[in-house]
Amino acid sequence: MKERMGRAIVISSGKGGVGKTVTAINLAMALNSLGKNVVIVDSNLTTPNVALHLGSPVVPVTLNHVLQGKKHIFKATYTHHSGTKVVPASLSLEALKNIDPARFNKAIKQLKNIFEYIIIDSAAGLGREALLPMGALNNEDEILIVTNPNMPAVTDAMKTIQLAEKLQKKVAGVVITRARNKKNQELATKNIKALLEKPILARIPEDDAVHESIMLRKPVVLTHPKSRAARSYMRLAAKIANVEYKENHSFFEKLFGWLVK
């Protein structure tokens, strides 16, 4: 009987600055906290951010070395203190030379033999670098589209979905970030769903806890686990893993639940 391989999930966005990397990191950490064996891969080779967000910008071996054929993927795999594994990309411009995209597909396949979930932080936009992780996806894999609730971001998300579907890759749904519940300042969730024609898997609220966690260079699910954003990421992870997630509310949170929704 063939062993079940891991599932790769590309976190993609049509434009930068929408919270794609924050979503990739927190989803990976949330899945890990649910007991899943997870690795996050930074495939944004020109402007990598995963290691920066996690407080370890410089490491001796990176994904770039793997794509240059110099190192095995597991030599570029590091363990975050949470237990989540991380494959960072290099900050060096020199490390962009002699990159072979075909080696990326091989590396992801090797990771699938070990991990349940491979969370891939893609480059933003629709260029060749953004196409790199999509090319490594099989039928069991999928793409999550991250967008903000404004028309420019949603329009770019629409283009990303169209590109993915043209490549016959599965788009599982959309994650809306930095939502503020201000009717006159952002698109309603139902309108975003109608425009993109994809399910809305999560709605991450604008939350000071996220900004604080970025300054601390740690995921919000670890620094502020009771924050609205962290809970939203936990619910997203539970939905993806198809497991139940029970939130532990204090007496006052239950009494004044509307304050934390």
Short mmCIF file of C-alpha atoms in Angstrom, two decimals:
data_model
loop_
_atom_site.label_atom_id
_atom_site.label_comp_id
_atom_site.label_asym_id
_atom_site.label_seq_id
_atom_site.Cartn_x
_atom_site.Cartn_y
_atom_site.Cartn_z
CA MET A 1 0.00 0.00 0.00
CA LYS A 2 1.37 3.41 -0.98
CA GLU A 3 2.14 5.68 1.95
CA ARG A 4 0.22 8.94 2.06
CA MET A 5 2.48 11.85 1.16
CA GLY A 6 2.41 15.30 2.68
CA ARG A 7 0.27 18.14 1.40
CA ALA A 8 1.82 21.30 -0.03
CA ILE A 9 -0.05 24.58 0.41
CA VAL A 10 1.18 27.65 -1.44
CA ILE A 11 0.35 30.96 0.23
CA SER A 12 0.00 33.41 -2.64
CA SER A 13 -1.08 36.99 -3.28
CA GLY A 14 -1.42 39.23 -6.29
CA LYS A 15 0.42 42.08 -4.60
CA GLY A 16 2.85 42.62 -1.76
CA GLY A 17 2.02 44.02 1.65
CA VAL A 18 -1.25 42.17 2.19
CA GLY A 19 0.01 39.90 4.98
CA LYS A 20 1.02 36.87 2.93
CA THR A 21 4.17 35.98 4.88
CA VAL A 22 2.48 36.67 8.22
CA THR A 23 -0.31 34.32 7.16
CA ALA A 24 2.11 31.62 5.98
CA ILE A 25 4.08 31.70 9.22
CA ASN A 26 1.08 31.77 11.54
CA LEU A 27 -0.73 29.04 9.61
CA ALA A 28 2.36 26.83 9.87
CA MET A 29 2.75 27.51 13.59
CA ALA A 30 -0.98 26.98 14.19
CA LEU A 31 -0.91 23.62 12.40
CA ASN A 32 2.11 22.67 14.48
CA SER A 33 0.26 23.56 17.69
CA LEU A 34 -2.54 21.22 16.54
CA GLY A 35 -0.02 18.39 16.54
CA LYS A 36 0.79 18.36 12.83
CA ASN A 37 4.27 17.82 11.40
CA VAL A 38 4.88 21.06 9.49
CA VAL A 39 7.60 22.78 7.50
CA ILE A 40 7.44 26.30 6.07
CA VAL A 41 9.44 27.01 2.90
CA ASP A 42 10.38 30.52 1.81
CA SER A 43 10.24 30.44 -1.99
CA ASN A 44 10.48 34.22 -2.27
CA LEU A 45 14.07 34.13 -3.46
CA THR A 46 14.60 37.81 -4.31
CA THR A 47 12.96 39.32 -1.22
CA PRO A 48 12.74 36.56 1.41
CA ASN A 49 11.04 37.43 4.68
CA VAL A 50 10.30 34.23 6.61
CA ALA A 51 13.63 34.10 8.46
CA LEU A 52 13.42 37.84 9.18
CA HIS A 53 9.97 37.39 10.72
CA LEU A 54 11.31 34.55 12.87
CA GLY A 55 14.39 36.38 14.12
CA SER A 56 17.02 34.36 12.22
CA PRO A 57 17.85 36.31 9.05
CA VAL A 58 21.24 34.68 8.41
CA VAL A 59 21.78 30.91 8.35
CA PRO A 60 24.65 28.92 6.78
CA VAL A 61 22.56 26.83 4.36
CA THR A 62 19.42 28.04 2.57
CA LEU A 63 16.97 26.99 -0.13
CA ASN A 64 19.20 28.82 -2.60
CA HIS A 65 22.01 26.32 -1.97
CA VAL A 66 19.55 23.51 -2.67
CA LEU A 67 18.42 25.09 -5.94
CA GLN A 68 22.07 25.54 -6.94
CA GLY A 69 22.64 21.83 -6.41
CA LYS A 70 25.12 22.42 -3.59
CA LYS A 71 23.11 21.04 -0.65
CA HIS A 72 20.31 18.58 0.12
CA ILE A 73 16.99 20.09 1.20
CA PHE A 74 17.28 18.65 4.71
CA LYS A 75 20.58 20.49 5.20
CA ALA A 76 18.61 23.72 4.71
CA THR A 77 15.86 22.71 7.16
CA TYR A 78 15.96 24.29 10.61
CA THR A 79 13.87 23.84 13.75
CA HIS A 80 12.02 26.80 15.23
CA HIS A 81 11.66 26.72 19.02
CA SER A 82 7.97 25.92 18.52
CA GLY A 83 8.94 22.68 16.81
CA THR A 84 7.92 23.91 13.36
CA LYS A 85 10.57 23.30 10.71
CA VAL A 86 11.74 26.15 8.47
CA VAL A 87 13.52 26.26 5.10
CA PRO A 88 14.70 29.88 4.66
CA ALA A 89 15.93 31.60 1.52
CA SER A 90 19.14 33.61 1.33
CA LEU A 91 19.33 37.39 1.66
CA SER A 92 22.43 37.47 -0.54
CA LEU A 93 22.17 38.63 -4.14
CA GLU A 94 25.03 36.28 -5.01
CA ALA A 95 22.84 33.36 -3.95
CA LEU A 96 20.46 34.11 -6.84
CA LYS A 97 23.01 32.89 -9.38
CA ASN A 98 22.76 29.45 -11.02
CA ILE A 99 19.31 28.69 -9.63
CA ASP A 100 17.61 25.67 -11.21
CA PRO A 101 13.80 25.75 -10.72
CA ALA A 102 13.57 22.01 -11.45
CA ARG A 103 15.37 21.34 -8.18
CA PHE A 104 12.54 23.07 -6.31
CA ASN A 105 10.05 20.42 -7.42
CA LYS A 106 12.41 17.69 -6.28
CA ALA A 107 12.95 19.37 -2.90
CA ILE A 108 9.21 19.70 -2.25
CA LYS A 109 8.70 16.04 -3.14
CA GLN A 110 11.42 15.07 -0.65
CA LEU A 111 9.79 17.18 2.06
CA LYS A 112 6.45 15.48 1.35
CA ASN A 113 8.01 12.17 2.35
CA ILE A 114 8.60 13.52 5.86
CA PHE A 115 6.08 16.26 6.66
CA GLU A 116 2.29 16.30 6.76
CA TYR A 117 2.11 19.92 5.65
CA ILE A 118 4.52 21.94 3.53
CA ILE A 119 3.53 25.61 3.76
CA ILE A 120 5.18 27.55 0.93
CA ASP A 121 5.46 31.32 1.19
CA SER A 122 5.36 32.45 -2.43
CA ALA A 123 6.66 35.64 -3.98
CA ALA A 124 3.90 38.19 -4.51
CA GLY A 125 2.69 39.07 -7.98
CA LEU A 126 2.38 37.12 -11.21
CA GLY A 127 6.01 36.84 -12.31
CA ARG A 128 8.25 33.83 -12.83
CA GLU A 129 9.20 33.72 -9.16
CA ALA A 130 5.55 33.43 -8.14
CA LEU A 131 5.14 30.57 -10.63
CA LEU A 132 7.99 28.58 -9.04
CA PRO A 133 5.99 26.98 -6.18
CA MET A 134 2.87 26.48 -8.31
CA GLY A 135 4.89 24.24 -10.60
CA ALA A 136 5.63 21.90 -7.70
CA LEU A 137 1.97 21.25 -6.86
CA ASN A 138 0.19 17.97 -7.52
CA ASN A 139 -3.51 17.11 -7.39
CA GLU A 140 -3.53 16.77 -3.59
CA ASP A 141 -1.92 20.19 -3.10
CA GLU A 142 -3.55 23.61 -3.13
CA ILE A 143 -3.17 27.37 -3.12
CA LEU A 144 -4.48 29.86 -0.56
CA ILE A 145 -4.96 33.40 -1.82
CA VAL A 146 -4.32 36.22 0.66
CA THR A 147 -5.94 39.59 0.09
CA ASN A 148 -6.97 42.75 1.90
CA PRO A 149 -10.61 43.91 1.74
CA ASN A 150 -10.02 46.64 -0.83
CA MET A 151 -10.59 46.69 -4.58
CA PRO A 152 -6.92 46.92 -5.75
CA ALA A 153 -5.91 43.92 -3.61
CA VAL A 154 -8.98 41.90 -4.59
CA THR A 155 -8.42 42.68 -8.27
CA ASP A 156 -4.85 41.39 -8.01
CA ALA A 157 -6.11 38.32 -6.14
CA MET A 158 -8.51 37.69 -9.02
CA LYS A 159 -5.59 37.71 -11.48
CA THR A 160 -3.67 35.25 -9.29
CA ILE A 161 -6.66 32.90 -9.21
CA GLN A 162 -7.01 33.11 -12.98
CA LEU A 163 -3.32 32.29 -13.41
CA ALA A 164 -3.53 29.31 -11.04
CA GLU A 165 -6.57 27.93 -12.83
CA LYS A 166 -4.89 28.39 -16.20
CA LEU A 167 -2.08 26.22 -14.84
CA GLN A 168 -4.73 23.75 -13.60
CA LYS A 169 -3.78 24.21 -9.95
CA LYS A 170 -6.36 23.98 -7.18
CA VAL A 171 -7.25 27.20 -5.34
CA ALA A 172 -8.73 26.10 -2.01
CA GLY A 173 -9.97 29.52 -1.01
CA VAL A 174 -9.23 33.02 0.17
CA VAL A 175 -7.87 34.49 3.40
CA ILE A 176 -8.89 38.10 4.02
CA THR A 177 -6.41 39.97 6.23
CA ARG A 178 -6.47 43.33 8.00
CA ALA A 179 -10.27 43.38 8.13
CA ARG A 180 -11.63 46.27 10.19
CA ASN A 181 -15.44 45.95 9.98
CA LYS A 182 -15.82 49.45 8.57
CA LYS A 183 -18.52 49.35 5.91
CA ASN A 184 -17.55 52.52 4.10
CA GLN A 185 -13.82 51.74 4.08
CA GLU A 186 -13.60 48.13 2.90
CA LEU A 187 -15.34 45.53 0.77
CA ALA A 188 -17.81 43.24 2.51
CA THR A 189 -16.83 39.58 2.77
CA LYS A 190 -19.83 38.48 0.70
CA ASN A 191 -18.79 40.86 -2.09
CA ILE A 192 -15.21 39.56 -2.08
CA LYS A 193 -16.54 36.01 -2.29
CA ALA A 194 -18.77 36.97 -5.21
CA LEU A 195 -15.93 38.71 -7.05
CA LEU A 196 -13.38 35.93 -6.58
CA GLU A 197 -15.84 33.02 -6.81
CA LYS A 198 -13.92 31.14 -4.12
CA PRO A 199 -14.78 30.27 -0.51
CA ILE A 200 -13.56 32.64 2.19
CA LEU A 201 -11.61 30.36 4.52
CA ALA A 202 -10.70 32.99 7.10
CA ARG A 203 -11.12 36.63 7.92
CA ILE A 204 -8.18 37.92 9.96
CA PRO A 205 -9.02 41.17 11.77
CA GLU A 206 -6.77 44.21 11.93
CA ASP A 207 -5.09 43.63 15.28
CA ASP A 208 -2.36 45.50 17.17
CA ALA A 209 -1.17 42.12 18.40
CA VAL A 210 0.01 41.27 14.88
CA HIS A 211 2.09 44.45 14.65
CA GLU A 212 3.59 43.76 18.09
CA SER A 213 4.44 40.19 17.11
CA ILE A 214 6.22 41.41 13.97
CA MET A 215 8.33 43.77 16.08
CA LEU A 216 9.13 40.84 18.38
CA ARG A 217 9.92 38.72 15.29
CA LYS A 218 7.61 35.97 16.48
CA PRO A 219 4.26 34.62 15.21
CA VAL A 220 1.16 36.16 16.78
CA VAL A 221 -0.22 32.69 17.56
CA LEU A 222 2.70 32.35 19.98
CA THR A 223 3.09 35.90 21.32
CA HIS A 224 -0.62 36.72 21.70
CA PRO A 225 -2.48 33.39 21.53
CA LYS A 226 -5.71 34.91 22.87
CA SER A 227 -5.77 37.81 20.40
CA ARG A 228 -8.46 37.99 17.74
CA ALA A 229 -5.93 37.49 14.96
CA ALA A 230 -4.32 34.45 16.61
CA ARG A 231 -7.68 32.81 17.14
CA SER A 232 -8.59 33.43 13.53
CA TYR A 233 -5.38 31.75 12.39
CA MET A 234 -6.05 28.82 14.70
CA ARG A 235 -9.53 28.40 13.23
CA LEU A 236 -8.04 28.50 9.73
CA ALA A 237 -5.51 25.80 10.63
CA ALA A 238 -8.21 23.62 12.17
CA LYS A 239 -10.32 23.99 9.02
CA ILE A 240 -7.40 23.00 6.79
CA ALA A 241 -6.45 20.05 9.00
CA ASN A 242 -10.11 19.06 9.35
CA VAL A 243 -9.90 18.92 13.14
CA GLU A 244 -11.92 20.52 15.90
CA TYR A 245 -10.54 23.64 17.55
CA LYS A 246 -11.98 24.59 20.92
CA GLU A 247 -11.42 28.14 22.08
CA ASN A 248 -11.01 28.66 25.81
CA HIS A 249 -12.84 31.84 26.74
CA SER A 250 -12.66 33.42 30.18
CA PHE A 251 -15.85 34.30 32.07
CA PHE A 252 -15.59 37.96 31.04
CA GLU A 253 -14.96 37.04 27.39
CA LYS A 254 -18.09 34.93 27.41
CA LEU A 255 -20.02 37.70 29.14
CA PHE A 256 -18.78 40.40 26.75
CA GLY A 257 -18.10 38.18 23.73
CA TRP A 258 -18.98 40.92 21.30
CA LEU A 259 -15.79 42.74 22.35
CA VAL A 260 -13.47 40.05 21.01
CA LYS A 261 -15.30 38.99 17.87
#
